[in-house]
Short mmCIF file of C-alpha atoms and ligand atoms in Angstrom, two decimals:
data_model
loop_
_atom_site.label_atom_id
_atom_site.label_comp_id
_atom_site.label_asym_id
_atom_site.label_seq_id
_atom_site.Cartn_x
_atom_site.Cartn_y
_atom_site.Cartn_z
CA MET A 1397 106.74 54.81 38.31
CA ARG A 1398 104.52 58.19 37.67
CA LYS A 1399 104.80 60.75 40.28
CA ARG A 1400 101.56 61.69 42.25
CA ILE A 1401 100.99 65.59 42.61
CA ALA A 1402 99.16 67.47 44.85
CA ILE A 1403 98.25 70.81 43.31
CA LEU A 1404 97.33 73.65 46.25
CA GLY A 1405 95.73 76.30 44.19
CA SER A 1406 94.72 74.44 41.14
CA THR A 1407 92.53 76.77 39.71
CA GLY A 1408 94.52 79.76 39.59
CA SER A 1409 97.22 80.76 36.63
CA ILE A 1410 99.57 78.33 38.08
CA GLY A 1411 97.22 75.60 39.04
CA THR A 1412 95.85 75.50 35.65
CA GLN A 1413 99.24 75.80 33.74
CA ALA A 1414 100.69 72.82 35.89
CA LEU A 1415 97.43 70.63 35.12
CA GLU A 1416 98.18 71.52 31.04
CA VAL A 1417 101.62 69.88 31.86
CA ILE A 1418 100.73 67.35 33.41
CA SER A 1419 98.02 66.37 30.59
CA GLU A 1420 101.20 66.39 28.20
CA ASN A 1421 102.94 64.12 30.55
CA SER A 1422 100.68 61.50 31.74
CA ASP A 1423 103.63 58.91 31.70
CA TYR A 1424 105.31 60.62 33.89
CA PHE A 1425 102.65 62.23 36.56
CA GLU A 1426 99.50 62.06 37.99
CA VAL A 1427 97.08 64.09 40.08
CA GLU A 1428 96.42 63.17 43.35
CA VAL A 1429 95.11 66.19 44.83
CA LEU A 1430 92.95 69.23 43.36
CA THR A 1431 92.22 72.46 45.88
CA ALA A 1432 90.87 75.77 45.09
CA ASN A 1433 89.58 78.39 47.37
CA LYS A 1434 85.81 79.70 46.32
CA ASN A 1435 85.85 78.74 42.17
CA ALA A 1436 83.88 75.26 42.59
CA ASP A 1437 83.11 75.11 39.20
CA LEU A 1438 86.30 74.90 37.60
CA LEU A 1439 87.41 72.67 40.62
CA ILE A 1440 84.71 70.07 39.70
CA SER A 1441 85.04 70.29 35.95
CA GLN A 1442 88.93 69.77 36.50
CA ALA A 1443 87.88 66.52 39.05
CA LYS A 1444 86.08 65.43 36.12
CA LYS A 1445 88.90 65.53 33.98
CA TYR A 1446 91.85 64.30 36.22
CA LEU A 1447 90.00 62.59 38.43
CA PRO A 1448 92.20 62.87 41.45
CA ASN A 1449 92.19 61.33 44.76
CA THR A 1450 91.28 63.74 46.47
CA VAL A 1451 89.63 67.58 46.09
CA ILE A 1452 89.43 70.18 48.79
CA ILE A 1453 87.48 73.36 48.40
CA ALA A 1454 88.24 76.27 51.16
CA ASP A 1455 85.25 77.73 51.17
CA GLU A 1456 82.81 75.51 52.88
CA SER A 1457 79.68 77.27 52.12
CA LYS A 1458 80.68 75.49 48.51
CA TYR A 1459 81.14 71.70 49.88
CA LYS A 1460 77.40 70.94 48.91
CA LYS A 1461 77.72 71.98 45.42
CA VAL A 1462 81.51 70.14 44.76
CA SER A 1463 80.31 66.81 46.96
CA SER A 1464 76.93 66.66 45.24
CA GLU A 1465 78.54 67.30 41.29
CA LEU A 1466 81.39 64.28 41.94
CA SER A 1467 79.09 61.82 43.84
CA LYS A 1468 79.42 59.65 40.89
CA PHE A 1469 83.12 59.82 40.76
CA PRO A 1470 85.78 58.09 42.87
CA ILE A 1471 86.77 61.15 44.23
CA LYS A 1472 87.36 61.90 48.13
CA ILE A 1473 85.54 65.59 48.62
CA PHE A 1474 86.62 67.39 51.38
CA ALA A 1475 86.28 71.65 52.73
CA GLY A 1476 87.78 74.08 54.97
CA THR A 1477 91.21 75.65 55.10
CA LYS A 1478 92.30 72.88 57.43
CA SER A 1479 91.58 70.06 55.13
CA ILE A 1480 93.83 71.87 52.89
CA GLU A 1481 96.78 71.82 55.46
CA GLN A 1482 96.32 68.53 56.18
CA ILE A 1483 96.12 66.60 52.79
CA VAL A 1484 99.91 67.44 52.26
CA GLU A 1485 100.82 64.73 54.80
CA SER A 1486 99.02 62.21 52.67
CA SER A 1487 101.77 59.68 51.78
CA GLU A 1488 100.00 59.14 48.52
CA ILE A 1489 101.70 62.31 47.53
CA ASP A 1490 105.14 62.22 45.96
CA ILE A 1491 105.56 66.28 45.08
CA VAL A 1492 103.13 69.29 46.36
CA LEU A 1493 103.05 72.57 44.05
CA THR A 1494 102.13 75.36 46.15
CA ALA A 1495 100.56 77.41 43.81
CA ILE A 1496 98.03 79.23 46.19
CA VAL A 1497 98.63 82.95 46.41
CA GLY A 1498 99.75 84.76 49.50
CA TYR A 1499 100.04 84.40 52.98
CA ALA A 1500 97.06 81.62 52.81
CA GLY A 1501 100.09 79.07 51.55
CA LEU A 1502 102.23 79.50 54.84
CA ILE A 1503 101.09 76.58 56.99
CA SER A 1504 100.26 73.71 54.21
CA THR A 1505 103.80 74.67 52.89
CA ILE A 1506 105.11 74.21 56.53
CA ASN A 1507 103.11 70.92 57.00
CA ALA A 1508 104.29 69.75 53.56
CA ILE A 1509 108.17 70.35 54.52
CA LYS A 1510 107.70 68.46 57.98
CA ALA A 1511 105.98 65.54 56.18
CA GLN A 1512 109.14 65.34 54.07
CA LYS A 1513 107.71 65.92 50.52
CA THR A 1514 109.17 67.48 47.69
CA ILE A 1515 107.88 70.80 47.21
CA ALA A 1516 107.33 72.40 43.92
CA LEU A 1517 107.36 75.89 45.24
CA ALA A 1518 105.33 78.93 43.49
CA ASN A 1519 103.76 80.44 46.24
CA LYS A 1520 106.84 83.07 47.04
CA GLU A 1521 104.82 84.47 49.76
CA THR A 1522 105.62 81.88 52.14
CA LEU A 1523 109.49 82.65 51.89
CA VAL A 1524 108.51 86.11 52.35
CA VAL A 1525 106.64 85.82 55.55
CA ALA A 1526 108.92 83.06 57.27
CA GLY A 1527 111.72 82.60 54.97
CA GLU A 1528 114.30 81.86 58.22
CA LEU A 1529 111.80 79.43 59.69
CA ILE A 1530 111.16 77.65 56.65
CA SER A 1531 115.15 77.24 55.78
CA LYS A 1532 115.36 75.89 58.92
CA LEU A 1533 112.31 73.30 58.58
CA THR A 1534 113.43 72.29 55.01
CA LEU A 1535 117.19 71.29 56.54
CA LYS A 1536 115.63 69.52 59.72
CA HIS A 1537 113.24 67.57 58.05
CA LYS A 1538 115.43 67.07 54.63
CA ALA A 1539 112.46 68.33 52.85
CA ASN A 1540 113.58 69.25 49.12
CA ILE A 1541 112.44 72.48 47.63
CA ILE A 1542 112.63 73.38 43.71
CA PRO A 1543 111.49 76.69 42.76
CA VAL A 1544 108.83 77.49 40.32
CA ASP A 1545 109.08 81.24 39.99
CA SER A 1546 110.86 81.68 36.68
CA GLU A 1547 113.50 83.79 37.98
CA HIS A 1548 114.68 81.47 40.66
CA SER A 1549 114.20 78.23 39.00
CA ALA A 1550 116.80 79.85 36.21
CA ILE A 1551 119.13 80.28 39.45
CA PHE A 1552 118.57 76.64 40.88
CA GLN A 1553 119.09 75.43 36.81
CA CYS A 1554 122.62 77.30 36.70
CA LEU A 1555 123.40 76.07 40.18
CA VAL A 1556 123.02 72.20 38.94
CA GLY A 1557 126.52 70.75 39.30
CA GLU A 1558 128.00 73.70 41.06
CA THR A 1559 127.66 72.64 44.63
CA HIS A 1560 131.04 73.30 45.87
CA ASN A 1561 131.22 76.50 43.78
CA LYS A 1562 130.92 79.76 45.80
CA ILE A 1563 128.26 82.37 44.64
CA ASP A 1564 129.78 85.96 44.12
CA LYS A 1565 126.51 87.23 42.77
CA LEU A 1566 123.06 86.54 42.01
CA ILE A 1567 120.97 88.44 39.28
CA LEU A 1568 117.30 88.43 39.08
CA THR A 1569 115.94 90.07 35.80
CA ALA A 1570 112.68 91.65 35.94
CA SER A 1571 110.75 92.69 32.99
CA GLY A 1572 109.39 96.06 34.62
CA GLY A 1573 106.35 95.93 34.29
CA PRO A 1574 103.75 97.86 32.36
CA PHE A 1575 104.86 100.98 33.86
CA ARG A 1576 108.33 101.06 33.32
CA GLU A 1577 108.66 103.83 30.62
CA LYS A 1578 105.88 105.91 32.44
CA ASN A 1579 106.17 108.74 34.85
CA THR A 1580 105.18 109.21 38.38
CA ASN A 1581 102.26 111.47 36.89
CA PHE A 1582 100.68 109.00 34.93
CA LEU A 1583 101.09 106.17 37.80
CA LYS A 1584 98.70 108.86 40.43
CA ASN A 1585 95.61 107.85 37.99
CA VAL A 1586 96.34 104.41 36.51
CA THR A 1587 93.48 102.13 36.06
CA ILE A 1588 93.28 98.68 36.83
CA GLU A 1589 93.09 97.23 33.61
CA GLN A 1590 96.17 99.29 33.00
CA ALA A 1591 98.01 98.09 35.68
CA LEU A 1592 96.65 94.38 34.91
CA ASN A 1593 97.78 94.83 31.60
CA HIS A 1594 101.70 93.12 31.80
CA PRO A 1595 103.41 93.12 28.99
CA ASN A 1596 105.20 89.57 29.01
CA TRP A 1597 103.58 87.30 31.20
CA SER A 1598 99.79 86.39 31.95
CA MET A 1599 99.40 85.96 35.30
CA GLY A 1600 96.69 85.90 38.28
CA ASN A 1601 95.49 89.59 39.59
CA LYS A 1602 97.62 89.66 42.46
CA ILE A 1603 101.01 89.15 41.12
CA THR A 1604 100.24 91.06 38.14
CA ILE A 1605 99.62 94.37 40.10
CA ASP A 1606 103.15 93.22 42.73
CA SER A 1607 104.61 93.29 39.15
CA ALA A 1608 103.05 96.41 37.92
CA THR A 1609 104.48 98.14 41.65
CA LEU A 1610 107.68 96.34 41.60
CA MET A 1611 106.89 94.67 44.94
CA ASN A 1612 107.05 91.14 42.86
CA LYS A 1613 110.83 91.78 42.58
CA GLY A 1614 111.05 92.65 45.90
CA LEU A 1615 109.64 89.61 47.42
CA GLU A 1616 111.65 87.49 44.88
CA LEU A 1617 114.82 88.70 46.12
CA ILE A 1618 113.94 88.02 49.43
CA GLU A 1619 112.68 84.21 48.29
CA ALA A 1620 116.12 84.26 46.65
CA LYS A 1621 117.57 84.88 49.63
CA TRP A 1622 116.20 82.27 51.82
CA LEU A 1623 115.99 79.86 48.68
CA PHE A 1624 119.82 80.08 47.85
CA ASP A 1625 121.35 81.54 51.22
CA VAL A 1626 122.99 84.23 49.31
CA PRO A 1627 122.77 87.66 51.65
CA THR A 1628 120.52 90.43 50.01
CA GLU A 1629 123.98 92.55 49.26
CA LYS A 1630 125.03 89.89 46.55
CA ILE A 1631 121.44 89.85 44.96
CA GLU A 1632 121.27 92.31 41.76
CA ILE A 1633 118.21 93.54 39.84
CA VAL A 1634 118.26 94.18 36.22
CA ILE A 1635 115.46 95.38 34.25
CA HIS A 1636 115.62 93.01 31.51
CA PRO A 1637 112.00 93.98 29.18
CA GLN A 1638 111.72 91.00 27.16
CA SER A 1639 111.92 88.75 29.88
CA ILE A 1640 114.38 86.16 27.87
CA ILE A 1641 117.13 85.93 30.32
CA HIS A 1642 115.49 84.41 33.77
CA SER A 1643 118.11 85.23 35.82
CA LEU A 1644 121.70 84.60 36.23
CA VAL A 1645 124.41 83.47 38.68
CA GLN A 1646 127.68 84.88 39.16
CA PHE A 1647 130.72 82.57 40.04
CA GLU A 1648 134.08 83.50 42.04
CA ASP A 1649 136.17 83.19 38.89
CA GLY A 1650 133.61 86.07 37.51
CA SER A 1651 131.56 84.02 35.15
CA LEU A 1652 128.39 84.15 34.61
CA LYS A 1653 125.46 81.38 34.15
CA ALA A 1654 121.95 82.53 32.71
CA GLN A 1655 118.86 80.55 31.69
CA LEU A 1656 116.83 81.87 28.54
CA GLY A 1657 113.71 81.06 27.46
CA LEU A 1658 110.28 82.36 26.00
CA PRO A 1659 108.23 83.76 28.89
CA ASP A 1660 105.96 80.71 29.60
CA MET A 1661 105.89 79.46 33.02
CA LYS A 1662 104.94 75.95 32.03
CA ILE A 1663 108.97 75.99 31.68
CA PRO A 1664 109.65 76.28 35.00
CA ILE A 1665 106.61 73.79 36.28
CA GLN A 1666 107.67 71.17 33.81
CA TYR A 1667 111.46 71.78 35.27
CA ALA A 1668 110.13 71.48 39.11
CA LEU A 1669 108.13 68.39 38.80
CA SER A 1670 110.47 66.25 36.42
CA PHE A 1671 113.79 67.35 37.94
CA PRO A 1672 116.62 66.38 37.73
CA ASN A 1673 115.11 64.91 34.33
CA ARG A 1674 114.15 67.49 31.55
CA ILE A 1675 111.30 66.05 29.39
CA LYS A 1676 110.73 67.08 25.73
CA ASN A 1677 107.67 69.27 25.39
CA LYS A 1678 105.74 70.68 22.48
CA PHE A 1679 106.08 74.26 23.95
CA LYS A 1680 107.30 77.28 21.63
CA LYS A 1681 110.93 77.24 21.91
CA PHE A 1682 112.83 80.71 21.74
CA SER A 1683 114.80 82.11 18.39
CA PHE A 1684 117.01 84.62 18.10
CA ASN A 1685 114.98 85.37 14.65
CA ASP A 1686 112.55 86.65 16.77
CA PHE A 1687 114.67 88.50 19.22
CA ASN A 1688 117.26 90.56 17.73
CA THR A 1689 117.99 92.90 20.84
CA LEU A 1690 117.93 91.96 24.65
CA THR A 1691 118.13 95.36 26.82
CA PHE A 1692 119.14 95.88 30.39
CA GLU A 1693 118.60 98.86 32.63
CA LYS A 1694 118.74 99.58 36.66
CA PRO A 1695 115.39 99.74 38.19
CA ASN A 1696 114.20 102.97 39.28
CA LYS A 1697 113.77 102.88 43.08
CA THR A 1698 112.03 106.09 43.32
CA LYS A 1699 109.41 106.09 40.91
CA PHE A 1700 108.45 102.00 42.13
CA LYS A 1701 109.14 102.56 45.95
CA CYS A 1702 107.59 99.16 46.79
CA LEU A 1703 110.84 97.61 45.31
CA ASN A 1704 112.44 99.93 48.11
CA ILE A 1705 110.23 98.83 51.13
CA ALA A 1706 110.67 95.28 50.34
CA ILE A 1707 114.62 95.43 50.38
CA GLU A 1708 114.40 97.42 53.53
CA SER A 1709 112.39 95.31 54.93
CA ILE A 1710 114.58 92.54 54.65
CA LYS A 1711 117.52 94.15 55.86
CA LYS A 1712 115.44 95.18 59.05
CA ALA A 1713 114.40 91.19 58.88
CA GLY A 1714 112.70 90.01 62.29
CA ASN A 1715 108.85 90.17 61.23
CA THR A 1716 108.79 93.26 58.98
CA PRO A 1717 109.22 91.40 55.77
CA CYS A 1718 105.82 89.53 57.39
CA VAL A 1719 104.23 92.89 58.14
CA MET A 1720 104.95 93.96 54.47
CA ASN A 1721 103.60 91.23 52.80
CA ALA A 1722 100.19 91.50 54.83
CA ALA A 1723 100.15 94.89 54.30
CA ASN A 1724 100.50 94.40 50.33
CA GLU A 1725 98.25 91.70 50.33
CA VAL A 1726 95.26 94.35 52.00
CA ALA A 1727 96.76 96.92 49.71
CA VAL A 1728 96.68 95.59 46.39
CA SER A 1729 93.33 93.81 47.14
CA ALA A 1730 91.78 97.48 48.12
CA PHE A 1731 93.11 98.57 44.44
CA LEU A 1732 91.53 95.70 42.78
CA ASN A 1733 88.56 96.66 44.52
CA LYS A 1734 89.18 100.52 43.59
CA LYS A 1735 89.20 101.50 47.11
CA ILE A 1736 92.70 102.90 46.83
CA LYS A 1737 94.62 104.43 43.94
CA PHE A 1738 98.17 102.66 42.53
CA LEU A 1739 100.50 104.97 44.55
CA GLN A 1740 98.70 104.41 48.00
CA ILE A 1741 99.67 100.98 47.70
CA PRO A 1742 103.34 102.01 48.90
CA GLU A 1743 101.91 104.56 51.23
CA ILE A 1744 99.70 101.82 53.08
CA ILE A 1745 102.40 98.96 53.42
CA GLU A 1746 104.86 101.97 55.02
CA GLN A 1747 102.35 103.15 57.11
CA THR A 1748 101.49 99.61 58.53
CA ILE A 1749 105.21 99.01 59.32
CA LEU A 1750 105.25 101.85 61.11
CA LYS A 1751 102.36 100.96 63.29
CA THR A 1752 103.07 97.30 63.77
CA ASP A 1753 104.96 95.87 66.71
CA TYR A 1754 108.74 94.67 65.62
CA ILE A 1755 109.59 91.55 66.51
CA LYS A 1756 113.53 90.46 66.16
CA LYS A 1757 113.37 86.85 66.61
CA PRO A 1758 109.89 85.70 65.73
CA ASP A 1759 108.31 82.16 65.64
CA LEU A 1760 105.76 80.91 64.37
CA THR A 1761 103.40 82.32 66.32
CA ASP A 1762 104.70 85.60 66.07
CA TYR A 1763 104.34 85.45 62.47
CA ILE A 1764 100.96 84.63 62.70
CA ASN A 1765 100.14 87.18 65.14
CA SER A 1766 102.13 89.69 63.09
CA ASN A 1767 100.10 88.79 59.83
CA LYS A 1768 96.91 89.40 61.67
CA LYS A 1769 97.64 92.76 63.42
CA ALA A 1770 99.62 94.02 60.25
CA THR A 1771 96.04 92.70 57.90
CA GLU A 1772 94.01 94.78 60.68
CA ILE A 1773 96.64 97.68 60.52
CA ALA A 1774 96.16 97.91 56.95
CA GLN A 1775 92.60 97.85 56.48
CA LEU A 1776 92.11 100.48 59.35
CA LEU A 1777 94.64 102.88 57.12
CA ILE A 1778 92.35 101.92 54.20
CA LYS A 1779 88.92 102.91 55.81
P1 NDP B 1456 95.85 82.95 40.76
O1 NDP B 1456 95.37 84.01 41.74
O2 NDP B 1456 95.90 83.18 39.74
O3 NDP B 1456 95.63 81.57 41.74
C1 NDP B 1456 95.22 81.19 43.19
C2 NDP B 1456 94.87 80.16 43.79
O4 NDP B 1456 94.89 80.15 45.30
C3 NDP B 1456 94.09 79.34 43.12
O5 NDP B 1456 93.17 78.28 42.89
C4 NDP B 1456 93.09 80.30 44.28
O6 NDP B 1456 91.77 79.65 44.62
C5 NDP B 1456 93.62 79.70 45.32
N1 NDP B 1456 93.42 80.24 46.83
C6 NDP B 1456 93.57 81.78 46.83
N2 NDP B 1456 93.01 82.29 48.14
C7 NDP B 1456 93.30 80.72 48.80
C8 NDP B 1456 92.87 80.76 50.44
N3 NDP B 1456 92.71 81.70 51.11
N4 NDP B 1456 92.97 79.41 50.51
C9 NDP B 1456 93.38 78.38 49.87
N5 NDP B 1456 93.53 78.51 48.08
C10 NDP B 1456 93.37 79.57 47.86
O7 NDP B 1456 97.37 83.02 41.63
P2 NDP B 1456 98.80 82.40 40.57
O8 NDP B 1456 98.47 81.29 40.18
O9 NDP B 1456 99.00 84.06 39.83
O10 NDP B 1456 100.12 82.45 41.84
C11 NDP B 1456 99.98 81.79 42.65
C12 NDP B 1456 101.11 81.80 43.40
O11 NDP B 1456 102.78 81.79 42.36
C13 NDP B 1456 101.38 83.26 43.93
O12 NDP B 1456 102.25 83.34 45.03
C14 NDP B 1456 102.37 83.73 42.68
O13 NDP B 1456 103.31 85.14 43.35
C15 NDP B 1456 103.36 82.29 42.50
N6 NDP B 1456 103.72 83.12 40.72
C16 NDP B 1456 102.78 83.14 40.07
C17 NDP B 1456 103.09 83.17 38.84
C18 NDP B 1456 102.16 83.25 37.56
O14 NDP B 1456 102.63 83.19 36.29
N7 NDP B 1456 100.82 83.20 37.93
C19 NDP B 1456 104.99 83.12 38.39
C20 NDP B 1456 105.65 83.18 39.41
C21 NDP B 1456 104.92 82.75 41.03
P3 NDP B 1456 89.99 79.97 43.89
O15 NDP B 1456 90.94 79.86 42.15
O16 NDP B 1456 88.96 79.44 44.08
O17 NDP B 1456 90.18 81.81 44.31
#
């Protein structure tokens, strides 16, 4: 039987690549649900091509356009955030691919967990905001989370067959982003175009800026802690500019297992959808003829303050990672809209954390309120 996939965020970088994977493997997968925020045109053309059962546009002002364009097709059309949050409970869905960017993906992920779906998780911010809660809910509802993020997919793949063996250390690799070799003086005046020019990966704007500030690696460290139940002290970050080794696990006997491949998100997306099986594909394969050197270096936490802020935030725990994430979302958006400079991103985050009330044991309502409060504070700071 073909697996029925709901792609939340089908118009984004992960969403469109997931549709490519599904097209290539139509014997294994079919599209059940597609959702977008505002990009009605792309959502409509995806719906016409993949004929899902349901299409949802979060922006309600776009409902008329989507429904009139798709009126001749046997597709149910809904609008609004609530519809996305509810659709994940449908009994017609086998796998929910969470490819919405940012905090906006939190509630739909929680609802998918409660509905005991298999979740192919790309939306790392969900685990940053509410990792402890998500972990508890996943255990309680016996849901499966399969990571899509390449580093976490690598670790997940290294852990297959190792259920009873203790992890000594996780090693997350990082490309280092476009400014790895630049000095702080250069960072003062970087342009949006320079920051969006990632050396190895083509991704959505938010994660590309997060990669340039190294916040992305901080978010991934928090994501790894919750996904694999490993304390942060046992997660090491290594800069590996070629992005061939996607991450490693060290076991108690000193053995290291790594997963390698070309930097192509279609590989971890396909693995998350096909797990526990692997499917033959036509994606370009790694060859040592193209890479005769793989290099490694330590991350510079003084130059890339965001990495340190993320590490400190998970040490402080409580609602701090949630607050940090909200401030980062606001700051990245302000940078992309030319309202602040690149080096002001960590400043906004640090000040927002200082100005937001600390909650030691937050529940879902506390996370929702902390996100709202921190967003307002960060927006005021930018003004
Ligand atoms: P994009 O910005 O390219 O796409 C985001 C998707 O989410 C779009 O479909 C967008 O719709 C939708 N969306 C945005 N805001 C909302 C909202 N408020 N409500 C509903 N839908 C919304 O992001 P990426 O694909 O790059 O990233 C998605 C997630 O995957 C992120 O959490 C990222 O960290 C993670 N990830 C991404 C990787 C990559 O290679 N891109 C790699 C590893 C992880 P619309 O198009 O209409 O705006």
